[in-house]
Coordinates of C-alpha atoms and ligand atoms in Angstrom, one line a residue:
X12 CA -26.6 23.8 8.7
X13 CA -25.1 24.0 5.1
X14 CA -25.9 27.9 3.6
X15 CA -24.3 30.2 1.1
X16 CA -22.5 33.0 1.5
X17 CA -23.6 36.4 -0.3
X18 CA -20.8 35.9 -2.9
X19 CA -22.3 32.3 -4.0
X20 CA -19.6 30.6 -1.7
X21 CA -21.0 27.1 -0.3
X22 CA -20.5 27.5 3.6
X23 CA -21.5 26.1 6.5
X24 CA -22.6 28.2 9.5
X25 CA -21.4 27.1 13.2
X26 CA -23.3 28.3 16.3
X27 CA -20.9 27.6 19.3
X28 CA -23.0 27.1 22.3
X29 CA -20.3 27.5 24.6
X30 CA -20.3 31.1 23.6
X31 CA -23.4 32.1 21.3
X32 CA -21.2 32.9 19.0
X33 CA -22.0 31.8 14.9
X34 CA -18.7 31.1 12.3
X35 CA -19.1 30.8 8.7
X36 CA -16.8 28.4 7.3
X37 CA -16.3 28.5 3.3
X38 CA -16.9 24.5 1.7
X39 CA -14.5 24.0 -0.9
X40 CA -14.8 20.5 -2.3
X41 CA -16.7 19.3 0.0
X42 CA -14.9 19.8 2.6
X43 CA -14.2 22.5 5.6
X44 CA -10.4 23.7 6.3
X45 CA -9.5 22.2 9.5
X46 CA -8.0 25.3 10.0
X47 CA -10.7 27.2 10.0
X48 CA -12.3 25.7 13.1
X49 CA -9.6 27.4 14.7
X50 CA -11.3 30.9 14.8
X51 CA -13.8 29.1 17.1
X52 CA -12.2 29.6 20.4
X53 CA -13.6 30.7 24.0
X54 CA -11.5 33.2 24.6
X55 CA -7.4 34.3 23.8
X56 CA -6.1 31.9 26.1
X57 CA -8.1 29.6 24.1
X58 CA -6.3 27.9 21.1
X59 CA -9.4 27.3 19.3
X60 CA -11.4 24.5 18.1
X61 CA -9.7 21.0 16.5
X62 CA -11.1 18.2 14.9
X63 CA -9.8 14.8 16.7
X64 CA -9.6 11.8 14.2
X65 CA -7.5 9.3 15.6
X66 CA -6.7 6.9 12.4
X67 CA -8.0 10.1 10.0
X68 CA -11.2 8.2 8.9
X69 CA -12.6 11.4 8.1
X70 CA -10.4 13.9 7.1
X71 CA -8.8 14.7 3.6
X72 CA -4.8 15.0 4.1
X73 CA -4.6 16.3 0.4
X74 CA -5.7 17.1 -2.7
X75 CA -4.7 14.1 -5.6
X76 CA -5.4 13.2 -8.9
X77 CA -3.9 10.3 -9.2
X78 CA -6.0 7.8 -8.1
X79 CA -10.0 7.8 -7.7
X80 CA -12.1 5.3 -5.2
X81 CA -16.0 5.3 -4.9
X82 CA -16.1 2.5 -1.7
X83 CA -20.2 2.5 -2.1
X84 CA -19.7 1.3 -5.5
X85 CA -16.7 -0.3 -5.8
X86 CA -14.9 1.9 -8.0
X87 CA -11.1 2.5 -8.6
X88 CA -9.5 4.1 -11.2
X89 CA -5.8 5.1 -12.0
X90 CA -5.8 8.3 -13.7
X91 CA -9.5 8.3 -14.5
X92 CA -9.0 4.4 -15.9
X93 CA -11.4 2.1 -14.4
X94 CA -9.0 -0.7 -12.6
X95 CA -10.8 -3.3 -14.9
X96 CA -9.6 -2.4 -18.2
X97 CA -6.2 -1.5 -16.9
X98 CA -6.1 -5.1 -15.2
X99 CA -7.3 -6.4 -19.0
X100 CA -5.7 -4.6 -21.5
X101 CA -2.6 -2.6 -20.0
X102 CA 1.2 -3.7 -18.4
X103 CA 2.8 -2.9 -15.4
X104 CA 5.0 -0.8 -16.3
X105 CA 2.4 0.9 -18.7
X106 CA 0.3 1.5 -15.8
X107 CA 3.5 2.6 -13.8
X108 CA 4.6 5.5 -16.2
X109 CA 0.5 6.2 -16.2
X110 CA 0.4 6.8 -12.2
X111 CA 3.8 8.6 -12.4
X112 CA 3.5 10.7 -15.2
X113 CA -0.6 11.2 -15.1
X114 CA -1.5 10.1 -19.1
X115 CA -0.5 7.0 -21.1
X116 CA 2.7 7.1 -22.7
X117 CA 2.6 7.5 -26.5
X118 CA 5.3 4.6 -28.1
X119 CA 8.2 6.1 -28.0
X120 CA 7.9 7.6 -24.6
X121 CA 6.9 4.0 -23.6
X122 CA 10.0 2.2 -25.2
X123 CA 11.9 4.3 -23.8
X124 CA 10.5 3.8 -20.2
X125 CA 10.3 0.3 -20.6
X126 CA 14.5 0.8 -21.7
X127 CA 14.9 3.0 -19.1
X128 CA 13.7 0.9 -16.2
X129 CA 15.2 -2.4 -17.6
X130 CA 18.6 -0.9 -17.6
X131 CA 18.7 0.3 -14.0
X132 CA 17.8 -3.4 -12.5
X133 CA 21.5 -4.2 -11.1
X134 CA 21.6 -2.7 -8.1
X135 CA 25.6 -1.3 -6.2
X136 CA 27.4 -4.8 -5.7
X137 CA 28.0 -3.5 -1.8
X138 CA 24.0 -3.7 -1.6
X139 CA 24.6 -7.2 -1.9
X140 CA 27.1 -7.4 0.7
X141 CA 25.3 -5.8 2.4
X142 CA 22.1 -7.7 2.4
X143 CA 24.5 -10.9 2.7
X144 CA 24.9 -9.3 6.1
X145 CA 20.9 -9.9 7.7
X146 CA 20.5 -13.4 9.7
X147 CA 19.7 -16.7 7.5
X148 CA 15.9 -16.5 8.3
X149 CA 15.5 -12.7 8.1
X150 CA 12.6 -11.8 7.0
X151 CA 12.6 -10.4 3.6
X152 CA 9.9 -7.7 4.0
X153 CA 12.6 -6.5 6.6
X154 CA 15.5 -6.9 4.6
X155 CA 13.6 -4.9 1.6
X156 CA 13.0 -1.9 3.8
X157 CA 16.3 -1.9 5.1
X158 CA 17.7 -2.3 1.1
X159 CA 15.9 0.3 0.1
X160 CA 16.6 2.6 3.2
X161 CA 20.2 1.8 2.2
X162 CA 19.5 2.9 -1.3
X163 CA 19.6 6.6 -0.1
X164 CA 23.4 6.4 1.0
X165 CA 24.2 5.1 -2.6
X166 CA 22.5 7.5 -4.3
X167 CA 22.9 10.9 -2.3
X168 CA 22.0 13.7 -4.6
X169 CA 18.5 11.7 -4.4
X170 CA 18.0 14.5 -1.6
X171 CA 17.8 17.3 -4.0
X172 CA 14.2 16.4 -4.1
X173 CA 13.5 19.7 -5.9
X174 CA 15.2 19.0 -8.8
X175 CA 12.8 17.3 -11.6
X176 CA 15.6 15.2 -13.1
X177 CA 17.3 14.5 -10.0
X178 CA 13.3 12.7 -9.0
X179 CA 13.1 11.0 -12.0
X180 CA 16.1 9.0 -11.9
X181 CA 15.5 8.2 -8.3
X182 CA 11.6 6.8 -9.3
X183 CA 13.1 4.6 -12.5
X184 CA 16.0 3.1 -10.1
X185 CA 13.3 2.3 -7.6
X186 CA 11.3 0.8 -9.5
X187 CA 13.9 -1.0 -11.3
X188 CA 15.3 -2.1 -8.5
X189 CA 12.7 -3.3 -5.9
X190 CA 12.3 -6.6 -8.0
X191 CA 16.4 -7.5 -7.3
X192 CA 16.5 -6.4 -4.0
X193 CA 13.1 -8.7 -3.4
X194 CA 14.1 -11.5 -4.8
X195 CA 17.4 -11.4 -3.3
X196 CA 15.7 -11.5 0.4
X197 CA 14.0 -14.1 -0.9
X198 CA 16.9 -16.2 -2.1
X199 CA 18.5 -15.1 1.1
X200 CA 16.0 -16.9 3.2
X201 CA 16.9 -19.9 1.0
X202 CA 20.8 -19.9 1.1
X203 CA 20.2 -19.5 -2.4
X204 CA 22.4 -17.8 -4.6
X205 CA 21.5 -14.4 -5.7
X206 CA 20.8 -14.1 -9.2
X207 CA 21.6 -11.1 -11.6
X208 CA 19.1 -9.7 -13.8
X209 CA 18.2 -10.5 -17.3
X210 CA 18.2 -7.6 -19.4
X211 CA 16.1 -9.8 -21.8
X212 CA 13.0 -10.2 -20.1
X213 CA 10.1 -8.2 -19.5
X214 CA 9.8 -6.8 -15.8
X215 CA 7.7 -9.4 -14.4
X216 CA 9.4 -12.5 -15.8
X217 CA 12.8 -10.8 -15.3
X218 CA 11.8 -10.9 -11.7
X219 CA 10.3 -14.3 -11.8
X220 CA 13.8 -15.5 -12.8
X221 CA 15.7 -13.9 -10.3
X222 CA 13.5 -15.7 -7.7
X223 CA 13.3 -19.4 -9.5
X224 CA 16.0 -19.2 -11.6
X225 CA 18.8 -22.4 -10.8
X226 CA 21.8 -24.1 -12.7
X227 CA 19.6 -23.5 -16.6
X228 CA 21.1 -21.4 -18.9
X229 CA 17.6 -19.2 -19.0
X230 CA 15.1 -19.2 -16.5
X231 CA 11.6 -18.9 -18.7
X232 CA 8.4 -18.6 -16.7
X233 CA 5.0 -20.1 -17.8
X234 CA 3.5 -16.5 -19.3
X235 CA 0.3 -17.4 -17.8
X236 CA 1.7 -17.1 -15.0
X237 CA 4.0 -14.1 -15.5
X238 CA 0.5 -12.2 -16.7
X239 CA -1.0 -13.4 -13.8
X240 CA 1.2 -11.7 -11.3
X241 CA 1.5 -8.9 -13.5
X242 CA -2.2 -8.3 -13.2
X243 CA -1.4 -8.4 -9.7
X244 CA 0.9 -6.3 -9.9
X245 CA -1.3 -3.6 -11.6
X246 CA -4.2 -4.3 -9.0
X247 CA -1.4 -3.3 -6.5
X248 CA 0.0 0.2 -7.9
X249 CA -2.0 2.1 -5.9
X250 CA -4.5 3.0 -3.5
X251 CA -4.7 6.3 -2.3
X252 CA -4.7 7.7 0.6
X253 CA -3.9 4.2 2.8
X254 CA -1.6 3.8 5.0
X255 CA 1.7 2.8 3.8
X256 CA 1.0 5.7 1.1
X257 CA 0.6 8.1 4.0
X258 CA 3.6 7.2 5.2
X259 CA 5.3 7.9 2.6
X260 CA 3.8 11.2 2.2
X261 CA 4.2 11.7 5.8
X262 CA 7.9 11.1 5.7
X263 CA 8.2 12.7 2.6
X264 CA 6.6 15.7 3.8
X265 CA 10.6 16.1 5.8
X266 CA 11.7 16.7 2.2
X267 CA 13.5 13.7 2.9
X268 CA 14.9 11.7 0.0
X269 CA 12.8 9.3 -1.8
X270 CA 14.0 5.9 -0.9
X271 CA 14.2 7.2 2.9
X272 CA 10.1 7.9 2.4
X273 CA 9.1 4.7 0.5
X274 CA 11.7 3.1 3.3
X275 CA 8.6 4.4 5.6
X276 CA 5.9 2.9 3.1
X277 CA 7.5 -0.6 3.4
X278 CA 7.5 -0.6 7.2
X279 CA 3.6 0.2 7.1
X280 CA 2.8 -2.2 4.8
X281 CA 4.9 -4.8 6.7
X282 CA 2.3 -4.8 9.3
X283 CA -0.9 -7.6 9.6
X284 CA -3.7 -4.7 9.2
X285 CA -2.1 -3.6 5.9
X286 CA -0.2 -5.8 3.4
X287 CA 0.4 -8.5 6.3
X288 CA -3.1 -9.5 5.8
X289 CA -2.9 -11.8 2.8
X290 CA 0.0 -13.9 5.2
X291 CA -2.4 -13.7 7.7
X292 CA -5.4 -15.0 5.1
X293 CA -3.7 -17.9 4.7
X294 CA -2.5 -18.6 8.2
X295 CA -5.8 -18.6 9.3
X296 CA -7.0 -20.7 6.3
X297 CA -4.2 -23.1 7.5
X298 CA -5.5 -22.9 11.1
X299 CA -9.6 -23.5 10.2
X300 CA -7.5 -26.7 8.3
X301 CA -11.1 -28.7 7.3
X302 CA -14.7 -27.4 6.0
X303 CA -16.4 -28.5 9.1
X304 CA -14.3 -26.1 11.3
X305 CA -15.4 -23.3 9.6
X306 CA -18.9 -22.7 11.5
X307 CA -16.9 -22.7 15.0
X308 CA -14.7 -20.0 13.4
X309 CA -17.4 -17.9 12.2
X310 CA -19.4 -17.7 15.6
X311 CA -15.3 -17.1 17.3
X312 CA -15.5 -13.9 14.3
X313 CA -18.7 -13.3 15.4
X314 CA -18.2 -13.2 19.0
X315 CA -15.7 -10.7 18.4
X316 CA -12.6 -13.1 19.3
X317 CA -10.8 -12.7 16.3
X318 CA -11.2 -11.0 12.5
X319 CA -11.9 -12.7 9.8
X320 CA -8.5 -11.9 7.3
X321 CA -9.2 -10.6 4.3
X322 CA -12.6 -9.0 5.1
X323 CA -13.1 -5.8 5.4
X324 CA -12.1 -2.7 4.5
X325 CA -11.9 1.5 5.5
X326 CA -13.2 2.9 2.2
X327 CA -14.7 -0.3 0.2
X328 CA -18.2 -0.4 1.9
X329 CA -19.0 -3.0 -1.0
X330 CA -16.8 -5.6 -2.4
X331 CA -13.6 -4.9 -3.5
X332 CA -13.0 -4.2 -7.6
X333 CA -9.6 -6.0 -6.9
X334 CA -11.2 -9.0 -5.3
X335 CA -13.0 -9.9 -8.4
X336 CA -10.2 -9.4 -10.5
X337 CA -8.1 -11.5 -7.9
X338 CA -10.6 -14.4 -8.0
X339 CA -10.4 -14.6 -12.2
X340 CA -6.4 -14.3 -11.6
X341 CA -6.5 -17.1 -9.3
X342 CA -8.5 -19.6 -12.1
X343 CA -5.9 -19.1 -14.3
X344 CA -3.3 -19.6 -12.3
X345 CA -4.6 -23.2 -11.1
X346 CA -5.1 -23.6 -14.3
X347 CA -1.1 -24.1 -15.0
X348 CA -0.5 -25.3 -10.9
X349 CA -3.4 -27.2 -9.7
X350 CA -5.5 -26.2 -7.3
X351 CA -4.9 -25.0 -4.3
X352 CA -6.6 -27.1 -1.4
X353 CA -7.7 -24.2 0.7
X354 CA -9.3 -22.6 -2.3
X355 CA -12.3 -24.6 -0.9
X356 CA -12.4 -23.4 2.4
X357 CA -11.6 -19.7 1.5
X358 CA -14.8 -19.8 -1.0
X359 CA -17.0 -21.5 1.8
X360 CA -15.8 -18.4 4.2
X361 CA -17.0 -16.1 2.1
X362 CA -20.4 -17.5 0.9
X363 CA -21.1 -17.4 4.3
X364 CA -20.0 -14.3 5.5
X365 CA -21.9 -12.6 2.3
X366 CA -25.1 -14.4 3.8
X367 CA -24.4 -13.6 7.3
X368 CA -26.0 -10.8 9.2
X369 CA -22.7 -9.6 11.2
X370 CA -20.5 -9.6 8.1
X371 CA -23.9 -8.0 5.8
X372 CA -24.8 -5.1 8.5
X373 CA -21.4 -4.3 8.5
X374 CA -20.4 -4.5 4.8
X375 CA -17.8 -7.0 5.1
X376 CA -16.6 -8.0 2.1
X377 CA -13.4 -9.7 0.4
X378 CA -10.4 -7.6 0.1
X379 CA -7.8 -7.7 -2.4
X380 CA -6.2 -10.2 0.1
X381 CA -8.4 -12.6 0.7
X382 CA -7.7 -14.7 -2.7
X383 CA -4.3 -13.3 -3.4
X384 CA -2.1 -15.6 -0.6
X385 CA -3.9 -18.5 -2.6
X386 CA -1.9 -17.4 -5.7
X387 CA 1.1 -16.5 -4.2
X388 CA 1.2 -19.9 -2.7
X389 CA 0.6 -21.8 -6.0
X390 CA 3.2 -19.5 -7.1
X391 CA 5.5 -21.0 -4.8
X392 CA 6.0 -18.3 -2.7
X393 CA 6.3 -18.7 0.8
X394 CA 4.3 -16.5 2.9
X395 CA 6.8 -14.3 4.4
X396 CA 7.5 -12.8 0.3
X397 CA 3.7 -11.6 -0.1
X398 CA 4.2 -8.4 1.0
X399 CA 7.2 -8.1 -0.8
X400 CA 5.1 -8.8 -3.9
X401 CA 2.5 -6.1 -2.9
X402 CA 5.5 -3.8 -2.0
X403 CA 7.1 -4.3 -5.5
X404 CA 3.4 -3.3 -7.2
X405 CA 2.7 -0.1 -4.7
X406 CA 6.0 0.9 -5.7
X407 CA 4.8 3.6 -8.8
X408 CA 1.8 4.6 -6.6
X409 CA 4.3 5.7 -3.4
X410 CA 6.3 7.3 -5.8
X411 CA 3.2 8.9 -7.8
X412 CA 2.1 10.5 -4.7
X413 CA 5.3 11.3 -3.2
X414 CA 6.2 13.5 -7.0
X415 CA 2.7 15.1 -6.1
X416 CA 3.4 15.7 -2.6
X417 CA 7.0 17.1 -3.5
X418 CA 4.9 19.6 -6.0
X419 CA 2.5 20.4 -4.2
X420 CA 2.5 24.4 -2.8
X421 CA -0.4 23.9 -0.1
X422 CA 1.9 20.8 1.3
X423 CA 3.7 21.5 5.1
X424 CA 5.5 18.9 6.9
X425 CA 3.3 16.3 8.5
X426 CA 2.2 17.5 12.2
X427 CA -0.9 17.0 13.7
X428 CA -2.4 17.7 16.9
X429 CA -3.2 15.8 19.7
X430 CA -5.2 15.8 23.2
X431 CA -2.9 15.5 26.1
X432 CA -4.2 13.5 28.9
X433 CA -1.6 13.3 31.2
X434 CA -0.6 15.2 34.3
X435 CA 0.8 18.3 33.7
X436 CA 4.0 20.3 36.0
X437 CA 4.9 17.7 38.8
X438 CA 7.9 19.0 41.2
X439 CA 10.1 16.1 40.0
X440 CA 12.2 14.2 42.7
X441 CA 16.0 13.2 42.0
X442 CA 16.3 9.0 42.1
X443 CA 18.9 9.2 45.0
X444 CA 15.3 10.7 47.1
X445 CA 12.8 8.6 45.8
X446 CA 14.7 5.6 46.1
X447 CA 15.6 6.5 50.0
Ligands
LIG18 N1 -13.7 -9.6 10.7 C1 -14.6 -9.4 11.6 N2 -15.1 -8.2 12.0 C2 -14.6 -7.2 11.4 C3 -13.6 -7.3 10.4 C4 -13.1 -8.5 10.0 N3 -12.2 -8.7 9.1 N4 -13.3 -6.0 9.9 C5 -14.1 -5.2 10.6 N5 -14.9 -5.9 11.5 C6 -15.9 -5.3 12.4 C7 -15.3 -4.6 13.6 O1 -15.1 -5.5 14.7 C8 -16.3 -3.5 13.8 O2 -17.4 -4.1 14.4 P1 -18.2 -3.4 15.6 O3 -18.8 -2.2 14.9 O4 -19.2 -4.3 16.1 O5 -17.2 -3.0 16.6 C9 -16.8 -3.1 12.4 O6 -16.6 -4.3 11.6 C10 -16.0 -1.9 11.8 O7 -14.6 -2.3 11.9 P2 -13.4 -1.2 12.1 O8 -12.2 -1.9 12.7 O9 -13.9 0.0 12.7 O10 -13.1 -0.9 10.5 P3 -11.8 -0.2 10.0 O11 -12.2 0.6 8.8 O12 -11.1 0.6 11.1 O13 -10.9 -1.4 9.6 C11 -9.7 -3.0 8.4 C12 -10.6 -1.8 8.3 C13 -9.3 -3.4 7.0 C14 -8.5 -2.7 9.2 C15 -10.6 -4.2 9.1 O14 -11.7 -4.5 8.3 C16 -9.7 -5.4 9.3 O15 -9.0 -5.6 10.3 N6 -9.8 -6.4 8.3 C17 -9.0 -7.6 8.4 C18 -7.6 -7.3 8.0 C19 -7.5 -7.2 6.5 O16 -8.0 -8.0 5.7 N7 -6.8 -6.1 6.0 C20 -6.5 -5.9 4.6 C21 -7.1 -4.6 4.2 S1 -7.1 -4.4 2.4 C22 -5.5 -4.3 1.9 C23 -4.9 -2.9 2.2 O17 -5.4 -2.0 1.6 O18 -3.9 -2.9 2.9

């Protein structure tokens, strides 16, 4: 029952019919303090009531203004800017310093990020002795985390995280820095040389170089296709509260230092439900191989055998703003490489699934990976570097959140509760006697 108190406060009343006893608990924001519930208890042994949420699908971990989501209608927003006109009319970095600093640089603040980041691209030359160091097929999402871990032992006043100078520094060498150390796993993986930046380029086709470049004097991508993954990038830069980003503000929440906590968003997105999906898009894409596959892969979705990649999501209950985006990138991108063959199958997949009653009832629809493997891979990137890609876009958004999270007074470290269900105060029996 939703009420309001006598001073005007929205509250909600709580009868607990355990003990007949009624709780008034304040709504602020639509929401009730978790801690709150805790007054709700059967007696002083009791440690009162808890919510359980395994996964947290329905509880708010913090209060952001950074980034905006309305799942129902497809809605995202940086800053209050609809993800469309940013993807249209902005840059990466543009939209970077937005999510970091919280409003659109004027010029000068702008040429002076752009400076700023450009000059802080080379990375310690014992990073790349050390990255020398993984195993030839290493995978580079791996050797990214572990790079940027390392970053923290190079920089080590980065752990005065309450300085505001001390963080800013730390957030333009990340940033700066992701696209090296990225394409340098990836160039590992190919016995490839590393290649140094070029102060000359812009961000995107400065890291485009260091990936393709070889023996020419200048490496100059196609700028279709250097806007195309910078619109990717910006689709990228952040998402709320998922679950890399949680990481990072879990592991931040340690007062760690920075590159130890986006270290932490790396390893989540490394896995298959989160920025593994696009690789796992096209594997399966790979797998369904021919058109006339596809209805014996839908009924295997169907009968609950495997998921359909790319489909789905936690908060978009409608299709994904980034997916459309995604599909416009992937046009133009053919335009300059040819079409990719599975395009075919991937647009058959979803005509059907946004016909079909198990993917309608529940609101399946394309995520931001379902077309974006096919433009990595016209792009010429092997699967194992799409996460990297997505990695080197989240990049401001970790760091946004983690400047918030740093700031933020009502922040404590990262502990939640849990139900024990095991056995509790066993006489425990030395080996030598169990074993006799
Ligand atoms: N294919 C088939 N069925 C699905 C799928 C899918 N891709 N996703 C969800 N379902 C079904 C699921 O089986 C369940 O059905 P039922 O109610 O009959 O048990 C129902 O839909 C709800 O699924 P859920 O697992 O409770 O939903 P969730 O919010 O926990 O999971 C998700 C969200 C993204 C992990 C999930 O949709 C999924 O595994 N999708 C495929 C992987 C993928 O594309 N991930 C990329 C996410 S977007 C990029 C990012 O932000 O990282």
């Amino acid at each position: 029952m939703t009420d309001e108190t006598a001073s005007g406060t929205p509250s909600l009343t709580v009868r607990d019919n355990r003990t007949g006893r009624e709780y008034e608990l304040p709504i602020t924001d639509g929401t009730i303090k978790a801690s709150d519930l805790t007054q709700i208890r059967l007696n002083d042994e009791d440690g009162g009531l808890a919510a359980y949420d395994p996964g947290f699908v329905n509880t708010a971990s913090c209060r952001s203004s950074i980034t905006y989501i309305d799942g129902d209608h497809g809605i995202l927003e940086y800053r209050g800017y609809p993800i469309e006109q940013l993807a249209e009319k902005s840059s990466f970095l543009e939209v970077a310093y937005l999510l970091i600093h919280g409003d659109l640089p004027t010029r000068e603040e702008y040429d002076e990020w752009v400076h700023q980041i450009t000059y802080h691209t080379f990375v310690h030359e014992n990073v790349k002795g050390f990255m020398q160091g993984f195993r030839y097929d290493a995978h580079p999402m791996g050797m990214l985390m572990a790079s940027v871990g390392a970053l923290s032992t190079f920089y080590p006043e980065s752990r005065n995280i309450t300085d505001p100078q001390v963080r800013d520094i730390q957030i333009v060498r990340m940033i700066a820095k992701l696209p090296t150390l990225g394409a340098w796993a990836f160039r590992h993986a190919q016995g490839k040389p590393y290649v140094y930046p070029d102060n000359e380029l812009s961000y995107t086709a400065n890291f485009l170089a260091m990936l393709f470049k070889m023996s020419e004097q200048k490496y100059e991508a196609d700028p279709r296709l250097v806007h195309a993954l910078d619109v990717l990038f910006i689709l990228h830069a952040d998402h709320e509260q998922n679950c890399s980003t949680n990481a990072v503000r879990s592991v931040g929440s340690s007062q760690v230092d920075p590159y130890s906590a986006v270290a932490a968003g790396i390893a989540a997105l490394y896995g298959p439900l989160h920025g593994g999906a696009n690789e796992a898009v096209l594997r399966m894409l790979r797998r369904i191989g021919s058109m006339e596959n596809i209805p014996a892969f839908i009924e295997g979705v169907k009968a609950g055998n495997e998921r359909l990649m790319g489909f789905g999501h936690r908060v978009y209950k409608n299709y994904d703003p980034r997916a459309k985006i995604i599909k416009q990138a992937a046009e133009d991108v053919f335009e300059v490489t040819g079409v990719n063959p599975l395009l075919k199958i991937a647009q058959e997949l979803e005509r059907i699934a946004l016909e079909d009653e198990y993917f309608v009832t529940r609101k399946l629809y394309p995520n931001v990976d379902f077309y974006s493997g096919l433009i990595y891979e016209a792009l010429e990137f092997p699967p194992e570097m799409f996460t990297v890609l997505f990695a080197i876009g989240r990049a401001p958004g970790w760091l946004a959140q983690w400047l918030e999270l740093v700031q933020d007074k009502e922040q404590k470290i990262a502990r939640p509760k849990q139900i024990y269900t095991g056995q509790r105060t066993i006489p425990f029996t030395p080996a030598v006697e169990r074993w006799a």
